[in-house]
Amino acid sequence: MSRSTVLVTGAAGFIGSHLCEALLAAGQRVVGLDNFDPYYSPARKRRNLAAALQSEAFRLVEGDVRDQGLLARLFEEHQPEAVAHLAARPGVRASLADPLGYAQVNVQGTIGLLAVSARAGVSRFVYTSSSSVYGAGLLPFEEDQPPSPLSPYAVAKYAGELYCRTFHGLYDLPVVCLRLFTVYGPRMRPDLAVAKFARALLAEEALPIYGDGTAARDFTYVADAVAAIQAALGDQGEQAARVGAVLNIGSGVATTVQELVGLLEEATGRRARLHFEPPAAGEVACTCASIERARRLLAWQPHTDLREGVAQFVTWYEAEG
Ligand SMILES: NC(=O)c1ccc[n+]([C@@H]2O[C@H](COP(=O)([O-])OP(=O)(O)OC[C@H]3O[C@@H](n4cnc5c(N)ncnc54)[C@H](O)[C@@H]3O)[C@@H](O)[C@H]2O)c1
């Protein structure tokens, strides 16, 4: 990718802050947009951006992705050539309590950003969708199987994809939708299982397990997810953007909650006590990605396996989490 400006929405979040750093390291200019939503500590999100803010090539714009006037001014001032759209209200369980709010940010916010990006003629629009769109689909999840979202979060992420495809069809907007599978690593959201379990283990509290521990997830290390977004933004993403592709980004391996607990015990040197709770409504029992399409179209593949990634997360968590 030549030196150009990339707009990263959700820049202060877990994945967004890592993406900003990776783009800056690759010599890009980055404009980060975030409203420091209080789903988890805004102070923590500010800490996430500490390294990016050291760079002259980084600008932070504080505001809401739904604010059309703000987007128009941002595009006029910074003229981004590519957009990575990560801003969203995350969390399957939390979306059950506020389905309308999730639709407003995750759908309406995406439509407004697509509209301004199409008008500006950006060369790439990368949308971070979610494995949750598959619901209880056939394993491994392949991109062409019909989505079957089980929660307001999942249906809003899927609606965002449909709008991306529609803008691709109407205006030739070069769109790539990445369905991310459970991303984890340093700075991860405190509501996600790896972070919740690590916190409980180190505090010598019981680990809350929804269901019987056989639920399984395909875990993606944050650096691998960021590498996929970078590939989609750059020359590697050209073929995918031409067809408005939807691509799974995962490891291709499903790990049960019990196996995950074992890896966390290994990394922390602590023994876990488990507290079983009823399965959570809206959650999918098992996810596992087919990643052939991302390998083929993005020349991307994951590099960090779960044992190594969990160890890196625990090292970070013990120092800074
Ligand atoms: N973490 C995962 O496992 C995972 C899996 C699949 C998809 N995703 C998607 O990846 C993206 C990033 O997720 P994350 O885990 O880094 O979450 P995160 O909550 O850490 O980051 C999202 C960021 O968006 C910001 N934001 C929320 N509403 C906004 C608004 N109205 N205007 C501007 N900014 C707003 C938040 O303040 C936050 O900093 C999201 O789109 C999410 O749906 C994440």
CSV table of C-alpha atoms and ligand atoms in Angstrom, one decimal:
chain,number,residue,atom,x,y,z
A,1,MET,CA,0.0,0.0,0.0
A,2,SER,CA,1.4,3.4,-0.9
A,3,ARG,CA,1.6,6.1,1.9
A,4,SER,CA,-2.0,7.2,2.2
A,5,THR,CA,-4.5,8.0,4.9
A,6,VAL,CA,-6.6,5.3,6.4
A,7,LEU,CA,-9.7,6.0,8.5
A,8,VAL,CA,-10.1,3.5,11.3
A,9,THR,CA,-13.4,3.7,13.1
A,10,GLY,CA,-13.5,2.2,16.6
A,11,ALA,CA,-9.8,3.2,16.8
A,12,ALA,CA,-9.6,3.2,20.6
A,13,GLY,CA,-11.0,-0.3,21.0
A,14,PHE,CA,-9.3,-3.6,21.4
A,15,ILE,CA,-8.7,-4.5,17.7
A,16,GLY,CA,-8.9,-0.9,16.4
A,17,SER,CA,-6.0,0.3,18.6
A,18,HIS,CA,-3.8,-2.6,17.4
A,19,LEU,CA,-4.7,-1.9,13.8
A,20,CYS,CA,-3.8,1.8,14.2
A,21,GLU,CA,-0.3,0.8,15.5
A,22,ALA,CA,0.2,-1.7,12.7
A,23,LEU,CA,-0.8,0.8,9.9
A,24,LEU,CA,1.5,3.5,11.4
A,25,ALA,CA,4.3,1.0,11.6
A,26,ALA,CA,3.7,0.3,7.9
A,27,GLY,CA,4.1,4.0,7.1
A,28,GLN,CA,0.5,4.9,6.7
A,29,ARG,CA,-1.2,8.1,8.0
A,30,VAL,CA,-4.1,7.1,10.2
A,31,VAL,CA,-7.2,9.1,11.3
A,32,GLY,CA,-8.9,7.3,14.3
A,33,LEU,CA,-12.5,7.9,15.0
A,34,ASP,CA,-14.0,6.8,18.4
A,35,ASN,CA,-16.7,8.0,20.7
A,36,PHE,CA,-15.2,6.2,23.8
A,37,ASP,CA,-18.5,4.3,24.3
A,38,PRO,CA,-18.9,3.3,28.0
A,39,TYR,CA,-19.5,-0.4,27.3
A,40,TYR,CA,-16.2,-0.9,29.1
A,41,SER,CA,-13.9,1.7,30.7
A,42,PRO,CA,-13.3,4.7,28.4
A,43,ALA,CA,-10.1,5.3,30.4
A,44,ARG,CA,-8.8,1.9,29.3
A,45,LYS,CA,-9.6,2.9,25.7
A,46,ARG,CA,-7.6,6.0,26.1
A,47,ARG,CA,-4.7,3.9,27.3
A,48,ASN,CA,-5.1,1.7,24.2
A,49,LEU,CA,-4.3,4.7,22.1
A,50,ALA,CA,-1.2,5.8,24.0
A,51,ALA,CA,1.3,4.4,21.5
A,52,ALA,CA,-0.6,5.7,18.4
A,53,LEU,CA,-0.9,9.2,19.9
A,54,GLN,CA,3.0,9.3,20.0
A,55,SER,CA,3.0,9.3,16.2
A,56,GLU,CA,2.8,12.5,14.1
A,57,ALA,CA,1.0,10.4,11.5
A,58,PHE,CA,-1.9,9.8,13.8
A,59,ARG,CA,-5.0,12.0,14.3
A,60,LEU,CA,-7.7,11.2,16.8
A,61,VAL,CA,-11.2,12.4,16.1
A,62,GLU,CA,-13.6,12.0,19.0
A,63,GLY,CA,-17.2,11.5,17.9
A,64,ASP,CA,-20.0,9.3,16.9
A,65,VAL,CA,-19.9,7.3,13.7
A,66,ARG,CA,-23.6,8.1,13.2
A,67,ASP,CA,-22.8,11.9,13.0
A,68,GLN,CA,-23.1,12.6,9.3
A,69,GLY,CA,-21.9,16.2,9.7
A,70,LEU,CA,-18.8,15.0,11.6
A,71,LEU,CA,-18.1,12.4,8.9
A,72,ALA,CA,-18.4,15.0,6.1
A,73,ARG,CA,-15.9,17.3,7.9
A,74,LEU,CA,-13.6,14.4,8.6
A,75,PHE,CA,-13.5,13.3,5.0
A,76,GLU,CA,-13.0,16.9,3.7
A,77,GLU,CA,-10.2,17.6,6.1
A,78,HIS,CA,-8.3,14.3,6.0
A,79,GLN,CA,-9.4,12.8,2.7
A,80,PRO,CA,-8.9,9.1,3.7
A,81,GLU,CA,-8.3,6.8,0.8
A,82,ALA,CA,-9.3,3.7,2.7
A,83,VAL,CA,-11.7,2.9,5.5
A,84,ALA,CA,-11.5,0.2,8.1
A,85,HIS,CA,-14.9,0.2,9.9
A,86,LEU,CA,-14.6,-1.4,13.3
A,87,ALA,CA,-16.8,1.0,15.4
A,88,ALA,CA,-19.6,-1.0,16.9
A,89,ARG,CA,-21.4,-1.8,20.0
A,90,PRO,CA,-20.0,-5.3,20.7
A,91,GLY,CA,-21.3,-8.2,22.9
A,92,VAL,CA,-23.9,-10.8,22.1
A,93,ARG,CA,-25.4,-11.0,25.6
A,94,ALA,CA,-25.5,-7.2,26.1
A,95,SER,CA,-27.4,-6.8,22.8
A,96,LEU,CA,-30.4,-8.7,24.2
A,97,ALA,CA,-31.0,-5.8,26.6
A,98,ASP,CA,-30.8,-3.0,24.0
A,99,PRO,CA,-31.6,-4.4,20.5
A,100,LEU,CA,-32.6,-0.9,19.2
A,101,GLY,CA,-29.4,0.7,20.4
A,102,TYR,CA,-27.3,-2.0,18.8
A,103,ALA,CA,-29.1,-1.5,15.4
A,104,GLN,CA,-28.7,2.3,15.6
A,105,VAL,CA,-24.9,2.1,16.0
A,106,ASN,CA,-24.1,-1.1,14.1
A,107,VAL,CA,-26.5,-0.7,11.2
A,108,GLN,CA,-27.3,3.0,11.0
A,109,GLY,CA,-23.6,3.9,11.7
A,110,THR,CA,-22.5,1.5,8.9
A,111,ILE,CA,-24.9,2.9,6.4
A,112,GLY,CA,-23.9,6.5,7.0
A,113,LEU,CA,-20.2,5.7,6.7
A,114,LEU,CA,-20.8,3.7,3.5
A,115,ALA,CA,-22.6,6.6,2.0
A,116,VAL,CA,-19.9,9.2,2.7
A,117,SER,CA,-17.2,6.7,1.6
A,118,ALA,CA,-19.0,6.0,-1.7
A,119,ARG,CA,-19.4,9.8,-2.3
A,120,ALA,CA,-15.7,10.3,-1.6
A,121,GLY,CA,-14.7,7.4,-3.9
A,122,VAL,CA,-12.5,5.6,-1.4
A,123,SER,CA,-10.3,2.8,-2.8
A,124,ARG,CA,-11.2,0.3,-0.1
A,125,PHE,CA,-13.8,-0.2,2.6
A,126,VAL,CA,-13.2,-3.0,5.1
A,127,TYR,CA,-16.0,-4.0,7.3
A,128,THR,CA,-15.5,-6.1,10.4
A,129,SER,CA,-18.3,-8.6,10.6
A,130,SER,CA,-18.6,-11.5,13.0
A,131,SER,CA,-18.7,-15.3,13.1
A,132,SER,CA,-21.9,-14.8,15.1
A,133,VAL,CA,-23.8,-14.3,11.8
A,134,TYR,CA,-23.7,-18.1,11.3
A,135,GLY,CA,-25.7,-19.0,14.4
A,136,ALA,CA,-26.1,-22.8,14.6
A,137,GLY,CA,-24.8,-23.3,11.1
A,138,LEU,CA,-23.0,-26.4,9.7
A,139,LEU,CA,-19.4,-26.8,10.8
A,140,PRO,CA,-16.9,-25.7,9.7
A,141,PHE,CA,-18.7,-22.4,8.8
A,142,GLU,CA,-18.2,-21.6,5.1
A,143,GLU,CA,-19.0,-18.2,3.7
A,144,ASP,CA,-21.7,-19.3,1.3
A,145,GLN,CA,-23.9,-21.0,3.8
A,146,PRO,CA,-27.0,-19.1,4.8
A,147,PRO,CA,-26.5,-17.0,7.9
A,148,SER,CA,-28.8,-17.6,10.8
A,149,PRO,CA,-28.1,-14.9,13.5
A,150,LEU,CA,-29.3,-15.7,17.0
A,151,SER,CA,-29.0,-12.4,18.7
A,152,PRO,CA,-29.6,-8.7,18.0
A,153,TYR,CA,-25.8,-8.2,17.8
A,154,ALA,CA,-25.4,-10.9,15.2
A,155,VAL,CA,-28.3,-9.7,13.0
A,156,ALA,CA,-27.0,-6.1,13.2
A,157,LYS,CA,-23.6,-7.2,12.0
A,158,TYR,CA,-25.2,-9.2,9.2
A,159,ALA,CA,-27.3,-6.2,8.2
A,160,GLY,CA,-24.1,-4.2,8.0
A,161,GLU,CA,-22.7,-6.8,5.5
A,162,LEU,CA,-25.8,-6.6,3.4
A,163,TYR,CA,-25.5,-2.8,3.2
A,164,CYS,CA,-21.8,-3.2,2.2
A,165,ARG,CA,-22.8,-5.6,-0.6
A,166,THR,CA,-25.5,-3.2,-1.7
A,167,PHE,CA,-23.1,-0.3,-1.9
A,168,HIS,CA,-20.7,-2.5,-3.8
A,169,GLY,CA,-23.4,-3.3,-6.3
A,170,LEU,CA,-24.8,0.3,-6.6
A,171,TYR,CA,-21.6,2.3,-6.6
A,172,ASP,CA,-18.8,-0.1,-7.2
A,173,LEU,CA,-17.5,0.6,-3.7
A,174,PRO,CA,-14.5,-1.8,-3.2
A,175,VAL,CA,-15.8,-3.5,-0.1
A,176,VAL,CA,-14.4,-6.5,1.8
A,177,CYS,CA,-16.3,-8.0,4.7
A,178,LEU,CA,-14.3,-9.9,7.2
A,179,ARG,CA,-16.2,-12.3,9.6
A,180,LEU,CA,-13.9,-12.3,12.6
A,181,PHE,CA,-13.9,-15.3,14.9
A,182,THR,CA,-13.5,-14.6,18.7
A,183,VAL,CA,-10.5,-12.3,18.7
A,184,TYR,CA,-8.3,-12.4,21.9
A,185,GLY,CA,-4.9,-11.0,23.0
A,186,PRO,CA,-3.4,-8.0,24.8
A,187,ARG,CA,-6.0,-5.2,25.5
A,188,MET,CA,-8.9,-7.5,24.8
A,189,ARG,CA,-12.3,-6.6,25.9
A,190,PRO,CA,-12.9,-7.5,29.5
A,191,ASP,CA,-16.3,-9.1,28.7
A,192,LEU,CA,-14.7,-11.9,26.6
A,193,ALA,CA,-14.1,-15.3,28.1
A,194,VAL,CA,-10.3,-15.4,27.9
A,195,ALA,CA,-10.1,-12.1,29.8
A,196,LYS,CA,-12.9,-13.0,32.3
A,197,PHE,CA,-11.3,-16.4,33.1
A,198,ALA,CA,-7.8,-14.9,33.5
A,199,ARG,CA,-9.1,-12.3,35.9
A,200,ALA,CA,-11.0,-14.9,38.0
A,201,LEU,CA,-8.0,-17.3,38.0
A,202,LEU,CA,-5.5,-14.6,39.2
A,203,ALA,CA,-8.1,-13.4,41.8
A,204,GLU,CA,-8.6,-17.0,42.9
A,205,GLU,CA,-12.3,-16.7,42.2
A,206,ALA,CA,-14.5,-19.4,40.5
A,207,LEU,CA,-14.6,-19.2,36.7
A,208,PRO,CA,-18.2,-18.6,35.3
A,209,ILE,CA,-18.9,-21.3,32.7
A,210,TYR,CA,-22.1,-21.0,30.7
A,211,GLY,CA,-23.4,-24.5,29.9
A,212,ASP,CA,-21.4,-27.7,30.6
A,213,GLY,CA,-18.0,-26.6,29.3
A,214,THR,CA,-18.3,-28.3,25.9
A,215,ALA,CA,-19.2,-25.1,24.0
A,216,ALA,CA,-16.4,-24.4,21.6
A,217,ARG,CA,-14.9,-21.4,19.8
A,218,ASP,CA,-12.5,-20.7,17.0
A,219,PHE,CA,-10.1,-18.3,18.6
A,220,THR,CA,-8.1,-15.7,16.6
A,221,TYR,CA,-5.0,-14.0,17.9
A,222,VAL,CA,-5.4,-10.2,17.6
A,223,ALA,CA,-2.2,-9.8,15.5
A,224,ASP,CA,-3.6,-12.3,13.0
A,225,ALA,CA,-6.9,-10.5,12.8
A,226,VAL,CA,-5.1,-7.2,12.3
A,227,ALA,CA,-2.9,-8.7,9.6
A,228,ALA,CA,-6.1,-9.8,7.7
A,229,ILE,CA,-7.6,-6.3,8.0
A,230,GLN,CA,-4.3,-4.8,6.7
A,231,ALA,CA,-4.2,-7.3,3.8
A,232,ALA,CA,-7.8,-6.4,2.9
A,233,LEU,CA,-7.0,-2.7,3.0
A,234,GLY,CA,-3.9,-3.1,0.8
A,235,ASP,CA,-3.0,-4.5,-2.7
A,236,GLN,CA,-3.5,-8.0,-1.4
A,237,GLY,CA,-7.2,-7.2,-1.0
A,238,GLU,CA,-7.8,-6.0,-4.6
A,239,GLN,CA,-9.3,-9.2,-5.9
A,240,ALA,CA,-11.6,-9.6,-2.8
A,241,ALA,CA,-12.7,-5.9,-3.1
A,242,ARG,CA,-13.5,-6.3,-6.8
A,243,VAL,CA,-16.2,-8.9,-6.0
A,244,GLY,CA,-17.2,-7.4,-2.6
A,245,ALA,CA,-16.1,-10.6,-0.9
A,246,VAL,CA,-17.1,-11.9,2.5
A,247,LEU,CA,-14.2,-13.8,4.2
A,248,ASN,CA,-13.9,-15.8,7.4
A,249,ILE,CA,-11.0,-14.8,9.6
A,250,GLY,CA,-10.3,-17.5,12.2
A,251,SER,CA,-7.8,-20.2,13.0
A,252,GLY,CA,-9.8,-23.1,11.6
A,253,VAL,CA,-9.6,-24.9,15.0
A,254,ALA,CA,-12.5,-25.2,17.5
A,255,THR,CA,-11.4,-25.2,21.2
A,256,THR,CA,-13.8,-26.1,24.0
A,257,VAL,CA,-14.2,-23.9,27.0
A,258,GLN,CA,-12.7,-26.7,29.1
A,259,GLU,CA,-9.6,-26.8,26.9
A,260,LEU,CA,-9.3,-23.1,27.1
A,261,VAL,CA,-9.4,-23.2,30.9
A,262,GLY,CA,-6.5,-25.8,30.8
A,263,LEU,CA,-4.4,-23.5,28.7
A,264,LEU,CA,-5.1,-20.6,31.1
A,265,GLU,CA,-4.1,-22.8,34.0
A,266,GLU,CA,-0.9,-23.6,32.2
A,267,ALA,CA,-0.1,-20.0,31.5
A,268,THR,CA,-1.0,-18.7,35.0
A,269,GLY,CA,0.3,-21.6,37.0
A,270,ARG,CA,-3.1,-21.6,38.9
A,271,ARG,CA,-5.8,-24.3,39.4
A,272,ALA,CA,-9.2,-23.2,38.2
A,273,ARG,CA,-12.4,-23.6,40.2
A,274,LEU,CA,-15.4,-23.8,37.8
A,275,HIS,CA,-18.9,-22.4,38.5
A,276,PHE,CA,-21.4,-23.7,36.0
A,277,GLU,CA,-24.3,-21.5,34.9
A,278,PRO,CA,-27.1,-22.1,32.4
A,279,PRO,CA,-26.2,-21.6,28.7
A,280,ALA,CA,-26.5,-18.0,27.7
A,281,ALA,CA,-29.4,-17.0,25.4
A,282,GLY,CA,-28.2,-15.8,22.0
A,283,GLU,CA,-24.8,-17.5,22.2
A,284,VAL,CA,-23.8,-20.0,19.6
A,285,ALA,CA,-22.7,-23.5,20.8
A,286,CYS,CA,-19.7,-24.0,18.6
A,287,THR,CA,-17.8,-21.9,16.0
A,288,CYS,CA,-15.2,-23.1,13.6
A,289,ALA,CA,-14.1,-21.2,10.4
A,290,SER,CA,-13.2,-22.5,7.0
A,291,ILE,CA,-10.4,-20.1,6.1
A,292,GLU,CA,-9.7,-21.4,2.6
A,293,ARG,CA,-11.2,-18.3,1.0
A,294,ALA,CA,-9.1,-15.8,3.0
A,295,ARG,CA,-6.0,-17.9,2.2
A,296,ARG,CA,-6.8,-17.8,-1.5
A,297,LEU,CA,-8.1,-14.2,-1.9
A,298,LEU,CA,-5.9,-12.4,0.7
A,299,ALA,CA,-2.9,-14.7,0.8
A,300,TRP,CA,-3.5,-14.6,4.5
A,301,GLN,CA,-3.1,-17.2,7.2
A,302,PRO,CA,-3.0,-17.2,11.0
A,303,HIS,CA,0.4,-17.6,12.7
A,304,THR,CA,-0.2,-17.7,16.4
A,305,ASP,CA,-1.8,-20.8,18.0
A,306,LEU,CA,-4.0,-20.6,21.1
A,307,ARG,CA,-1.3,-21.9,23.5
A,308,GLU,CA,1.2,-19.3,22.5
A,309,GLY,CA,-1.5,-16.5,22.2
A,310,VAL,CA,-2.9,-17.3,25.7
A,311,ALA,CA,0.6,-17.1,27.1
A,312,GLN,CA,1.2,-13.8,25.5
A,313,PHE,CA,-2.2,-12.5,26.7
A,314,VAL,CA,-1.4,-13.6,30.3
A,315,THR,CA,2.0,-11.9,30.2
A,316,TRP,CA,0.3,-8.7,29.2
A,317,TYR,CA,-2.5,-9.1,31.7
A,318,GLU,CA,-0.2,-9.6,34.6
A,319,ALA,CA,1.8,-6.5,33.7
A,320,GLU,CA,-1.0,-4.1,32.6
A,321,GLY,CA,-4.5,-5.7,32.5
B,1,LIG,N1,-13.4,-9.0,19.5
B,1,LIG,C1,-14.0,-10.0,18.8
B,1,LIG,O1,-13.9,-11.2,19.1
B,1,LIG,C2,-14.8,-9.6,17.6
B,1,LIG,C3,-15.3,-10.7,16.8
B,1,LIG,C4,-16.1,-10.4,15.7
B,1,LIG,C5,-16.2,-9.1,15.3
B,1,LIG,N2,-15.7,-8.1,16.0
B,1,LIG,C6,-15.9,-6.8,15.5
B,1,LIG,O2,-14.7,-6.1,15.5
B,1,LIG,C7,-14.9,-4.7,15.8
B,1,LIG,C8,-14.0,-4.3,16.9
B,1,LIG,O3,-14.3,-5.1,18.1
B,1,LIG,P1,-13.5,-5.0,19.5
B,1,LIG,O4,-13.6,-6.3,20.1
B,1,LIG,O5,-12.2,-4.3,19.2
B,1,LIG,O6,-14.5,-4.0,20.3
B,1,LIG,P2,-14.2,-2.7,21.2
B,1,LIG,O7,-15.5,-2.4,21.9
B,1,LIG,O8,-13.0,-2.8,21.9
B,1,LIG,O9,-14.0,-1.6,20.0
B,1,LIG,C9,-15.1,-1.0,19.4
B,1,LIG,C10,-14.9,0.5,19.5
B,1,LIG,O10,-15.9,1.2,18.8
B,1,LIG,C11,-16.2,2.4,19.6
B,1,LIG,N3,-17.6,2.8,19.3
B,1,LIG,C12,-18.7,2.2,19.7
B,1,LIG,N4,-19.8,2.9,19.3
B,1,LIG,C13,-19.3,4.0,18.6
B,1,LIG,C14,-19.9,5.0,17.9
B,1,LIG,N5,-21.3,5.2,17.9
B,1,LIG,N6,-19.2,5.9,17.2
B,1,LIG,C15,-17.8,5.8,17.3
B,1,LIG,N7,-17.2,4.8,17.9
B,1,LIG,C16,-17.9,3.9,18.5
B,1,LIG,C17,-16.0,2.0,21.0
B,1,LIG,O11,-15.8,3.1,21.9
B,1,LIG,C18,-14.8,1.1,20.9
B,1,LIG,O12,-13.6,1.7,21.2
B,1,LIG,C19,-16.4,-4.5,16.1
B,1,LIG,O13,-17.0,-4.1,14.9
B,1,LIG,C20,-16.9,-5.9,16.4
B,1,LIG,O14,-18.2,-6.2,16.1
B,1,LIG,C21,-15.0,-8.3,17.1
